[in-house]
mmCIF file of C-alpha atoms and ligand atoms in Angstrom:
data_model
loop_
_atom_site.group_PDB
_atom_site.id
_atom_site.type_symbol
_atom_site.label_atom_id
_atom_site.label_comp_id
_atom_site.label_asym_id
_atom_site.label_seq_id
_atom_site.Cartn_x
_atom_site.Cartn_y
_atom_site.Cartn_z
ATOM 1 C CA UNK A 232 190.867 -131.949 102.863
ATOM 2 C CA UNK A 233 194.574 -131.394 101.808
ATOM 3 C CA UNK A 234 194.286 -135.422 100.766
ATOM 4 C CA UNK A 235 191.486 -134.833 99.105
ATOM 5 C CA UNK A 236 192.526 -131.601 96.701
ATOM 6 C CA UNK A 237 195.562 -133.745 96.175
ATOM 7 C CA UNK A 238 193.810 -136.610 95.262
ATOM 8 C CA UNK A 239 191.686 -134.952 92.737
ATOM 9 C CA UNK A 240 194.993 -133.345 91.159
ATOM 10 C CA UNK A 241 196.928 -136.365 90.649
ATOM 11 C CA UNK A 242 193.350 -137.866 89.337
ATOM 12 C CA UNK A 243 192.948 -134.901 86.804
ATOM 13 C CA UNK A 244 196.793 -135.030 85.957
ATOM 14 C CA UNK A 245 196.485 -139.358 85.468
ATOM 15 C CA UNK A 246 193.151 -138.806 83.174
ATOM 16 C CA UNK A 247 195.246 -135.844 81.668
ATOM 17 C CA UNK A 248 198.273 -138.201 80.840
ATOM 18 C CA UNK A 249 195.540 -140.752 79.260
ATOM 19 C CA UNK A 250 193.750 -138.694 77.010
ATOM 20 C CA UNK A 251 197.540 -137.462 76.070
ATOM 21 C CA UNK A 252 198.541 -141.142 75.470
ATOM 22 C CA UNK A 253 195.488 -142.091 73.322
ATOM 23 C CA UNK A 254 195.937 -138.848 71.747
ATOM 24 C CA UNK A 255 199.718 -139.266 70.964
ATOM 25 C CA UNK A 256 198.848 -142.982 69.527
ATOM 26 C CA UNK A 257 196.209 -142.045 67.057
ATOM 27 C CA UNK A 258 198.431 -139.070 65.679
ATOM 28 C CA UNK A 259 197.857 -138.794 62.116
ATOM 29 C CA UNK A 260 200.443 -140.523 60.311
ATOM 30 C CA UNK A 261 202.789 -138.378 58.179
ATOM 31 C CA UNK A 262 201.869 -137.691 54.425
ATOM 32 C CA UNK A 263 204.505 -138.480 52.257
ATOM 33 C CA UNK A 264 204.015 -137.105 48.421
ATOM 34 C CA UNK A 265 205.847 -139.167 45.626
ATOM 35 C CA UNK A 266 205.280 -137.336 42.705
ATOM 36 C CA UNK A 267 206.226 -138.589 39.323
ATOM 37 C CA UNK A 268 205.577 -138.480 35.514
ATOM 38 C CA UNK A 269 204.925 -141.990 33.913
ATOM 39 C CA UNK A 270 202.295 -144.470 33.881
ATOM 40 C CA UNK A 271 202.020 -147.498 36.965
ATOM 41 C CA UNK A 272 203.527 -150.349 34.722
ATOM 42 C CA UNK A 273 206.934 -148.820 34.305
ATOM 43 C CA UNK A 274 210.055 -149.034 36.362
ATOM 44 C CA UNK A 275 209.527 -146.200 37.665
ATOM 45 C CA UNK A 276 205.935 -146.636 38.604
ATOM 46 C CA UNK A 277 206.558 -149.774 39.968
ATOM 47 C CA UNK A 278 209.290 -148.832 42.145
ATOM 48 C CA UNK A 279 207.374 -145.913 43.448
ATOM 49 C CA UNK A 280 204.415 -148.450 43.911
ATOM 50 C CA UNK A 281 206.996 -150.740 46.262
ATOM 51 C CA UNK A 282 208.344 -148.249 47.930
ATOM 52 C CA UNK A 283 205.235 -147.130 49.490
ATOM 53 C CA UNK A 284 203.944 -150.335 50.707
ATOM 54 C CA UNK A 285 206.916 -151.155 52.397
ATOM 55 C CA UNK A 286 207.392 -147.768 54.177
ATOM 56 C CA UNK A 287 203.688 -148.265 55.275
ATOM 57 C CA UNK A 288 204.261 -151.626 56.237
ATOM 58 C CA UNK A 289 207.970 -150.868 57.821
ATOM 59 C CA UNK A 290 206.322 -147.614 59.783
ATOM 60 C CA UNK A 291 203.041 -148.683 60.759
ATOM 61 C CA UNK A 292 200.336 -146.058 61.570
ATOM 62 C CA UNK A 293 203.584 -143.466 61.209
ATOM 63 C CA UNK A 294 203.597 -142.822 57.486
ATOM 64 C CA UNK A 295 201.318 -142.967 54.585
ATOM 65 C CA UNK A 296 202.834 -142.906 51.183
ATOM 66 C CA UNK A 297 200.966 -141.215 48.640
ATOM 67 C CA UNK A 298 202.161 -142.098 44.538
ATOM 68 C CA UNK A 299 200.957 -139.260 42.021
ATOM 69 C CA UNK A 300 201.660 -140.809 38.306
ATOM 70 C CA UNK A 301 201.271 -139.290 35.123
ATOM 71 C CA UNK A 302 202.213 -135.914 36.360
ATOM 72 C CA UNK A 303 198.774 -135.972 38.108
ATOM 73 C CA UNK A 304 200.196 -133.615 40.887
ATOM 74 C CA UNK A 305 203.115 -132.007 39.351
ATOM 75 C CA UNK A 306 205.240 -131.975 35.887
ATOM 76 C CA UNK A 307 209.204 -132.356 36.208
ATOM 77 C CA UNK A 308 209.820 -128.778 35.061
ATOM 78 C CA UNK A 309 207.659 -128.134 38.390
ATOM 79 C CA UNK A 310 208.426 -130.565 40.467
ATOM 80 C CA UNK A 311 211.706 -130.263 42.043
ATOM 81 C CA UNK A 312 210.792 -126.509 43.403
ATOM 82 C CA UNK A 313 207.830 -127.563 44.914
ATOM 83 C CA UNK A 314 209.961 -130.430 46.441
ATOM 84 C CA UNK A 315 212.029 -128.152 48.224
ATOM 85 C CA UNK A 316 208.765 -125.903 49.291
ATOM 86 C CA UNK A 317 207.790 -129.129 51.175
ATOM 87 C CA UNK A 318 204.230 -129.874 48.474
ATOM 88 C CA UNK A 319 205.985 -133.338 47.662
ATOM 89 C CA UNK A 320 208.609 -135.409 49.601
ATOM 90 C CA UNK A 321 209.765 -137.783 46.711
ATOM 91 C CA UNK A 322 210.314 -137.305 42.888
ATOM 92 C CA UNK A 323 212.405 -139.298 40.266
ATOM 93 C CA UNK A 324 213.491 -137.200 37.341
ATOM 94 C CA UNK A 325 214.936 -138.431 34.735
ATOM 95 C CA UNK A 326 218.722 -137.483 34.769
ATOM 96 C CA UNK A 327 218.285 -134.905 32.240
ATOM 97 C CA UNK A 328 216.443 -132.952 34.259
ATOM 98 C CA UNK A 329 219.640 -132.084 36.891
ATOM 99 C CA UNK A 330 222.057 -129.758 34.816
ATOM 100 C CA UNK A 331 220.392 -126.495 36.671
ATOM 101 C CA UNK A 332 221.346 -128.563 40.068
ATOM 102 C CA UNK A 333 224.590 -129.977 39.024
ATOM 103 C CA UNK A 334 226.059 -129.493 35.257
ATOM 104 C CA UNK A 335 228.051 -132.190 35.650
ATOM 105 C CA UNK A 336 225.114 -134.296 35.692
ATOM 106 C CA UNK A 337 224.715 -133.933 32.010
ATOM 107 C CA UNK A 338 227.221 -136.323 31.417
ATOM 108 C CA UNK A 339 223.971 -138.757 31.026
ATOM 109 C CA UNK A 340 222.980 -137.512 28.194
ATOM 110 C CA UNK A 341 225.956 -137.396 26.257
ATOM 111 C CA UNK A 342 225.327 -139.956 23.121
ATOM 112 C CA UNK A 343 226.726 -143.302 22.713
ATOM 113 C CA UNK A 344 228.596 -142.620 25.948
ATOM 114 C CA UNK A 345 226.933 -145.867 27.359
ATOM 115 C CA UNK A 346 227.668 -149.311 25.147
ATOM 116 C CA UNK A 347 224.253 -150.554 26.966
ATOM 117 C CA UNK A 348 222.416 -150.414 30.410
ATOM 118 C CA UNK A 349 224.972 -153.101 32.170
ATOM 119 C CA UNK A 350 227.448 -150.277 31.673
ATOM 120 C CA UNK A 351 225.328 -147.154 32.764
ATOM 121 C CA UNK A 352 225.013 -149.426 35.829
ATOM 122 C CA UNK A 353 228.134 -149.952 36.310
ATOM 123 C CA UNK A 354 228.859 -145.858 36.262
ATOM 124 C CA UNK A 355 226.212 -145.351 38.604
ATOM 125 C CA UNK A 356 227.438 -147.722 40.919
ATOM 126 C CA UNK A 357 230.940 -146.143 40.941
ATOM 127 C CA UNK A 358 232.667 -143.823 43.071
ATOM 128 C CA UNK A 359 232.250 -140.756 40.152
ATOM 129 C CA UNK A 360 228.233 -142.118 39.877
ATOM 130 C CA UNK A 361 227.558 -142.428 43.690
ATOM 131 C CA UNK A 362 229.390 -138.956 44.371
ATOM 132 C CA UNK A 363 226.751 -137.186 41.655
ATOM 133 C CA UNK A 364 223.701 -138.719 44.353
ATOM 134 C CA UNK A 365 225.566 -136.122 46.882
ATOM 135 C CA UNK A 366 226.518 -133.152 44.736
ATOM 136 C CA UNK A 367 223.668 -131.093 45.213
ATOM 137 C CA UNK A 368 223.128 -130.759 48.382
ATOM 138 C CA UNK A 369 224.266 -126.788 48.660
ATOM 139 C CA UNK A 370 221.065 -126.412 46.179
ATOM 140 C CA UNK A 371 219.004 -128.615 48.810
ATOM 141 C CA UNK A 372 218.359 -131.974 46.469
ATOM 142 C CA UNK A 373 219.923 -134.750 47.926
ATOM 143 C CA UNK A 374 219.889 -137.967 45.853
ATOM 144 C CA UNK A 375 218.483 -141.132 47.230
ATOM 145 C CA UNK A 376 218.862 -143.861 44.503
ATOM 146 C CA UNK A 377 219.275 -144.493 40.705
ATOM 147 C CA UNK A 378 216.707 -146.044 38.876
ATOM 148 C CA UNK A 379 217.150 -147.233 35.768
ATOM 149 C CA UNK A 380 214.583 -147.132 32.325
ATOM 150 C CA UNK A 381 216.458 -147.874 29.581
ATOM 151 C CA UNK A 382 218.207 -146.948 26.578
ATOM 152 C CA UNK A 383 216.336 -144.526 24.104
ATOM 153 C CA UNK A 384 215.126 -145.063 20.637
ATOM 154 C CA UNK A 385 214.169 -142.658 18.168
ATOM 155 C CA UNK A 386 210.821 -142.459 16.891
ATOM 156 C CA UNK A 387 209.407 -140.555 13.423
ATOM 157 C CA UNK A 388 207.141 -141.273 10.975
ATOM 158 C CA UNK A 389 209.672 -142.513 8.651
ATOM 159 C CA UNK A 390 212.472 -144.969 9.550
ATOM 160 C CA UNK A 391 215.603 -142.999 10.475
ATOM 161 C CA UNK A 392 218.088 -145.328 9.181
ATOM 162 C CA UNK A 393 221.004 -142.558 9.009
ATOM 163 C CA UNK A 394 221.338 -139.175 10.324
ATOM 164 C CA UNK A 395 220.547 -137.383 7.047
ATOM 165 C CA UNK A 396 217.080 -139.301 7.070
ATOM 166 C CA UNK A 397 216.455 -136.898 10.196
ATOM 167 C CA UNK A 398 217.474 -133.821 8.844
ATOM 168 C CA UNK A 399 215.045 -131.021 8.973
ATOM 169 C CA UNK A 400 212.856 -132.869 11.377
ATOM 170 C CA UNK A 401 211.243 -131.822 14.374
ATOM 171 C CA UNK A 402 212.156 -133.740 17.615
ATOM 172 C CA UNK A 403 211.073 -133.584 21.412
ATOM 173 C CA UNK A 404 213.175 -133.289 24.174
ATOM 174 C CA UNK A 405 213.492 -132.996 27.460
ATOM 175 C CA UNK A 406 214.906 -129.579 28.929
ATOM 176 C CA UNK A 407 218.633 -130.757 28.649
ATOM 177 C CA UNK A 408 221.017 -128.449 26.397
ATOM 178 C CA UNK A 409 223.024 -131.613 25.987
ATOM 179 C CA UNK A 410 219.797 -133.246 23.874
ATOM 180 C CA UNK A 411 219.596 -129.836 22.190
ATOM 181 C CA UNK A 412 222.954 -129.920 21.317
ATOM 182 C CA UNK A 413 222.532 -133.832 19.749
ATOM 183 C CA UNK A 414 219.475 -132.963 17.314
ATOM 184 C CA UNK A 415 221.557 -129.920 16.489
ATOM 185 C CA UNK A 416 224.380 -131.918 14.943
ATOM 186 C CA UNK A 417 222.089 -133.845 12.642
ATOM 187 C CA UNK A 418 220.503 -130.831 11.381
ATOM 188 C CA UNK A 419 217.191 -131.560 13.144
ATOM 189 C CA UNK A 420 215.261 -129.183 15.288
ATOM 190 C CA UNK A 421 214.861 -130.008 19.074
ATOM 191 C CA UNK A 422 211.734 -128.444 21.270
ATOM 192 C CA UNK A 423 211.834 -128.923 24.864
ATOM 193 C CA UNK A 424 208.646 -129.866 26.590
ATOM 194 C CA UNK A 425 206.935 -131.515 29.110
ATOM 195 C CA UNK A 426 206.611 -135.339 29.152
ATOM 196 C CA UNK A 427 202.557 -134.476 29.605
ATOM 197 C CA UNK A 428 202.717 -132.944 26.426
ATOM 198 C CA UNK A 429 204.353 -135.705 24.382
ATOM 199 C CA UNK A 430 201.571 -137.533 22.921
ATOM 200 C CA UNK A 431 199.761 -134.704 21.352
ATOM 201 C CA UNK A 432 202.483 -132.701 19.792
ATOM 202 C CA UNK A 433 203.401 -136.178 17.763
ATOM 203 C CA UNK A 434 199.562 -136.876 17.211
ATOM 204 C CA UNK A 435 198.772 -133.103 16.102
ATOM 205 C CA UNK A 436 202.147 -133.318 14.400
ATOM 206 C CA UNK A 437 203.301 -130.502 16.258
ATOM 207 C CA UNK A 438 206.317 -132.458 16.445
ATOM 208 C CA UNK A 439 208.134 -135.181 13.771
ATOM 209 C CA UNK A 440 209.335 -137.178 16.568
ATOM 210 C CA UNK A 441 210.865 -138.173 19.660
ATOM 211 C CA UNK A 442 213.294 -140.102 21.496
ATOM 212 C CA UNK A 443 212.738 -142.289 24.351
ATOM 213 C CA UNK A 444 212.880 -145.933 26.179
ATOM 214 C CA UNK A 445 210.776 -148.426 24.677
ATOM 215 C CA UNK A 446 208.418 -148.180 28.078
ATOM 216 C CA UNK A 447 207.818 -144.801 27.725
ATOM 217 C CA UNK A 448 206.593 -145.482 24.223
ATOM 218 C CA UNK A 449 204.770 -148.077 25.166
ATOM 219 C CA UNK A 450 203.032 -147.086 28.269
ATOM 220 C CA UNK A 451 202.200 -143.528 27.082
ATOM 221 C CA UNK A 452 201.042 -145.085 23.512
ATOM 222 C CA UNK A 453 203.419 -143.206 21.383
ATOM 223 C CA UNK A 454 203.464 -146.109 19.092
ATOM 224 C CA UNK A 455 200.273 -145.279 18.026
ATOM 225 C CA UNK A 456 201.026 -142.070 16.537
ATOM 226 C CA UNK A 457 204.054 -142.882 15.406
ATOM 227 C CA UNK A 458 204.547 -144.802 12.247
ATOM 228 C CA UNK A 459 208.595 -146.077 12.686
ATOM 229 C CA UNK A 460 210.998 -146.603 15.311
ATOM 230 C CA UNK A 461 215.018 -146.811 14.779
ATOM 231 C CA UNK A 462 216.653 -148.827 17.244
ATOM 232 C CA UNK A 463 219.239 -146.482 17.564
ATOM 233 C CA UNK A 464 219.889 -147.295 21.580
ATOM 234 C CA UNK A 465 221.975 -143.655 21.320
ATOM 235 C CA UNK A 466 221.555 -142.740 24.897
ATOM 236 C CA UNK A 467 220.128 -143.418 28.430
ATOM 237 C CA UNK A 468 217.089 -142.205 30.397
ATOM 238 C CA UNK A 469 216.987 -143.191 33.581
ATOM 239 C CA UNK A 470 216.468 -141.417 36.879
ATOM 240 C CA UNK A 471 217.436 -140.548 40.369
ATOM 241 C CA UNK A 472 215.233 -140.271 43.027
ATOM 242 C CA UNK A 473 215.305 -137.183 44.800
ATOM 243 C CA UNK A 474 214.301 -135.696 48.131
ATOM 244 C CA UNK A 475 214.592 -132.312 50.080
ATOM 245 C CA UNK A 476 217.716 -132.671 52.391
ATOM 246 C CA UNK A 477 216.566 -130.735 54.760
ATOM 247 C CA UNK A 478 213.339 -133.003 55.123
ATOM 248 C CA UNK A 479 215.566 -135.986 55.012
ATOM 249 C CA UNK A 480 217.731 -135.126 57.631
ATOM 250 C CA UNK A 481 214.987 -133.596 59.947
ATOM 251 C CA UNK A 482 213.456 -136.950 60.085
ATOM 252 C CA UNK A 483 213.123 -138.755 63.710
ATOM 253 C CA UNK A 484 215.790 -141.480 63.067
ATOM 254 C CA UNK A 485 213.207 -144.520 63.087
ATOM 255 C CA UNK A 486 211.197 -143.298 60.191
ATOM 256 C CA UNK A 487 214.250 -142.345 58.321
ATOM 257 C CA UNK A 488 216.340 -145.417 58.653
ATOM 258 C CA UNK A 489 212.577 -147.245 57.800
ATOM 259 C CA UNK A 490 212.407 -144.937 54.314
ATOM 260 C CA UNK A 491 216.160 -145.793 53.400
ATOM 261 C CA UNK A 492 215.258 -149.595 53.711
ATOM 262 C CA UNK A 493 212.700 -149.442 51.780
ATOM 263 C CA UNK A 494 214.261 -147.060 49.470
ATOM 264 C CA UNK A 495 217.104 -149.766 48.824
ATOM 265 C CA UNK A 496 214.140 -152.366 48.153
ATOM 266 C CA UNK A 497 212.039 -150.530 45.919
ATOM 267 C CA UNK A 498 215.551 -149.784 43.752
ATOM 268 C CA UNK A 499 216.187 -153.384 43.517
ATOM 269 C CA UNK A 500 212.290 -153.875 41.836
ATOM 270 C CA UNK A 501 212.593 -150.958 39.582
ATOM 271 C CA UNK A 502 216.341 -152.242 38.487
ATOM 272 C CA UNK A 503 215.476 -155.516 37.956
ATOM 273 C CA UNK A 504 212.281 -154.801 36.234
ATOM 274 C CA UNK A 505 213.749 -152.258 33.935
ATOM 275 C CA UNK A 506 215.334 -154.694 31.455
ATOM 276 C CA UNK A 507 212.109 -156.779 31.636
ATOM 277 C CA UNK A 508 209.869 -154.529 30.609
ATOM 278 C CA UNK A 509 211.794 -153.133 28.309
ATOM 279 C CA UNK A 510 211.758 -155.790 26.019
ATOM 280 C CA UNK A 511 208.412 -156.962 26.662
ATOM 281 C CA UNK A 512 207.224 -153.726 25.765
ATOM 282 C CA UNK A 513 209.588 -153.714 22.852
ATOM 283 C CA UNK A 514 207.562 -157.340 21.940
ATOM 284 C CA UNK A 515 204.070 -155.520 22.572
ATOM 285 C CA UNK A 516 205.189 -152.764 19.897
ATOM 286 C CA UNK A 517 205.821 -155.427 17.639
ATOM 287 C CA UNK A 518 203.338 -157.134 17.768
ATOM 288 C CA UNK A 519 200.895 -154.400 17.385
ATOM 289 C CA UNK A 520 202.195 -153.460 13.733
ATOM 290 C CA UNK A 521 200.639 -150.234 14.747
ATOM 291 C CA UNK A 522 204.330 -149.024 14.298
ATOM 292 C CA UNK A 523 207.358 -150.515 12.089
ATOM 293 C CA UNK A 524 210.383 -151.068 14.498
ATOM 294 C CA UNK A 525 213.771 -150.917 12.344
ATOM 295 C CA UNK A 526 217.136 -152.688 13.535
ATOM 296 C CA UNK A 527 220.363 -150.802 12.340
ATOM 297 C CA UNK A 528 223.297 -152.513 10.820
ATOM 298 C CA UNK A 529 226.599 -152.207 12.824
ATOM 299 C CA UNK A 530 227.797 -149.446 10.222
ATOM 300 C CA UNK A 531 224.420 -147.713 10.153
ATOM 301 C CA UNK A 532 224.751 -147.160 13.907
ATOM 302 C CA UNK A 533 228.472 -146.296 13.588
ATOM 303 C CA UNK A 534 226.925 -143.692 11.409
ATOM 304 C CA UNK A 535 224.939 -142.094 13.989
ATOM 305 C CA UNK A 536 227.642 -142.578 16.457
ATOM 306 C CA UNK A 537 229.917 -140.366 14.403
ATOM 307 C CA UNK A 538 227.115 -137.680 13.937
ATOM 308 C CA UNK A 539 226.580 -137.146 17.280
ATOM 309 C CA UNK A 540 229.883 -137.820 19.175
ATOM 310 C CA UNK A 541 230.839 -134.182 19.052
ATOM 311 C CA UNK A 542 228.592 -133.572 21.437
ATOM 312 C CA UNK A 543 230.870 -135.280 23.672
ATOM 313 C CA UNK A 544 233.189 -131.890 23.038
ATOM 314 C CA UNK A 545 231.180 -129.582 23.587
ATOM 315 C CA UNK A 546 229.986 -130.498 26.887
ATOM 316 C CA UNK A 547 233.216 -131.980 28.239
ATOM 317 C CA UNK A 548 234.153 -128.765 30.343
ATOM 318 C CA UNK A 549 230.776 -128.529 32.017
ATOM 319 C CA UNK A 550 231.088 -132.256 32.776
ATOM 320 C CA UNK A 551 234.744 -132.352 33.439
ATOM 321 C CA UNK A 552 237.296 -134.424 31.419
ATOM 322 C CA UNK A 553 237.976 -137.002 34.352
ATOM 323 C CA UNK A 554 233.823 -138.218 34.807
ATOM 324 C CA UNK A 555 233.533 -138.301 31.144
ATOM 325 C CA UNK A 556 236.291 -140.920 31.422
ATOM 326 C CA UNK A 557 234.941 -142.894 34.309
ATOM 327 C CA UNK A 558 231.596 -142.894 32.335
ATOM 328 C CA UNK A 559 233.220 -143.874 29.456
ATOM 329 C CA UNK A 560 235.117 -146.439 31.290
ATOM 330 C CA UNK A 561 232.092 -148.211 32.420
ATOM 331 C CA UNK A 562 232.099 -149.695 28.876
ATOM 332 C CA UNK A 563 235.123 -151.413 28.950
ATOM 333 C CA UNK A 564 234.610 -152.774 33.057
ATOM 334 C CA UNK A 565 232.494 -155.550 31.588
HETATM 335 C C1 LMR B 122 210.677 -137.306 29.736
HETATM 336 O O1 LMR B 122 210.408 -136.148 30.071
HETATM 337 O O2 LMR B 122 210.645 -137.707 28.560
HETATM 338 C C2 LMR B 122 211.040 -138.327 30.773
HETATM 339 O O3 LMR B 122 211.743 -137.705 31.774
HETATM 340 C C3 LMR B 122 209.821 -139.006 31.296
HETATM 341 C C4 LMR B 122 210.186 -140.039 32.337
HETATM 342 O O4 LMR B 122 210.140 -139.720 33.508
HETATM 343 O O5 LMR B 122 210.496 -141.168 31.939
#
């Protein structure tokens, strides 16, 4: 009888330990957000894009990657709270977006800091660049990876040859003080908003213009309601790619060590695709003759240099005068 009772037990507990097993190997994988702001076919996109299908294919059946473009989830004035509230588990905001996290992280958007993207790369890769990825980790951000867009040009309905052609216009930023501070010193008006929000304020006319990478203006159509753009190449948007620290270090090792992998990979696509794209969007845009695109002289764009290098001033406390000069160092490192 004793056998028996026994027997059943260790029956129940082996059917018990089964029905655990099967259970335990059809857990639901994790859901991983990636939230960003721009359309598929950018750098950005397409790095997102990568770096889902290799975590799912690096961490079978243990993580499903989920991409949100076009701020279909969340906006980047919104998205970096809800980050650290656990809603989303990746974002890439453009670099501009940082100075609440880290003012030194404006040093991005200082103009003509940057002679070209080689030399932004070259920052980012640096000791000052790869210490930023680390420096907010007291506020909970902890940065993964830089991803690069490309340089910005500025876009009107008029060709903005010098500064005085923008005077009195109306531009759109992103929230950075250090844009503000740029449109300021040529006597132009700045009004941060959301990327979302971009293509109607220039269509209603809400807004005179805008500056940004010539995927951006591409992918989100700007172009179209936008009769001229400068080459002015003044300044840099690119991006880092953010996640919650505390999430991040919580992981189980496996799927963490699988996410940086693929985190690595997905940085080489979007890197080596910025450039690309860039000027095959630049082609697209010209081709279209929906909108003008104007090439400036060497003095022409020393003229806008000089107009808004002061900026560099203003901001060089917040930044600090020794990463201004590594930035500004990349330049010459060629
Ligand atoms: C913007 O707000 O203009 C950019 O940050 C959009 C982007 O992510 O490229």
């Amino acid at each position: 009888m004793r056998h028996l009772f026994k027997g059943l037990l260790a029956a129940t507990a082996l059917t018990t330990g089964l029905l655990g097993a099967a259970v335990t190997a059809q857990a639901a994988p994790m859901v991983i957000k990636f939230s960003h702001v721009v359309a598929e076919n950018t750098p950005k996109g397409l790095g997102a894009q990568h770096f889902a299908a290799c975590s799912e294919k690096k961490l079978p059946g243990k993580v499903k990657v989920e991409v949100y473009p076009n701020s279909q989830l969340f906006n980047d004035e919104k998205v970096m709270e809800v980050m650290l509230l656990g809603d989303v588990q990746f974002a890439a905001p453009s670099l501009s977006k940082f100075q609440s996290y880290n003012p030194a992280m404006q040093v991005f958007d200082l103009p003509f800091l940057f002679d070209d993207l080689a030399a932004v790369d070259r920052f980012q890769r640096s000791d000052a660049g790869q210490g930023l990825l680390k420096s907010m980790q007291d506020k909970g951000v902890l940065g993964l990876a830089y991803w690069h867009n490309g340089m910005k040009q500025l876009s009107a309905n008029k060709p903005l040859m010098t500064p005085a052609d923008a005077k009195g216009l109306k531009f759109r930023i992103q929230a950075s003080d250090v844009l503000s501070a740029q449109f300021d010193a040529i006597s132009a008006a700045a009004i941060k908003k959301p990327f979302s929000e971009v293509f109607t304020l220039l269509q209603t006319k809400a807004v005179d213009g805008t500056e940004n990478p010539w995927s951006n203006t591409y992918s989100q159509k700007f172009f179209e309601v936008q009769s001229d753009i400068t080459e002015t190449d003044h300044g840099v948007l690119d991006y880092l790619v953010v996640t919650s620290a505390e999430w991040w270090n919580d992981l189980p090792d496996d799927i963490r060590q699988g996410l940086s992998g693929c985190m690595d990979e997905a940085t080489k696509v979007a890197n080596e695709e910025a450039l690309k794209i860039a000027l095959a969007d630049r082609q697209k845009i010209i081709d279209s003759g929906v909108s003008k695109v104007h090439a400036l002289t060497p003095d022409q764009r020393a003229a806008w240099r000089d107009a808004m290098k002061p900026v560099w001033q203003k901001f060089e406390g917040v930044v600090g005068k020794d990463l201004l000069a590594s930035a500004a160092k990349a330049n010459a490192a060629k």
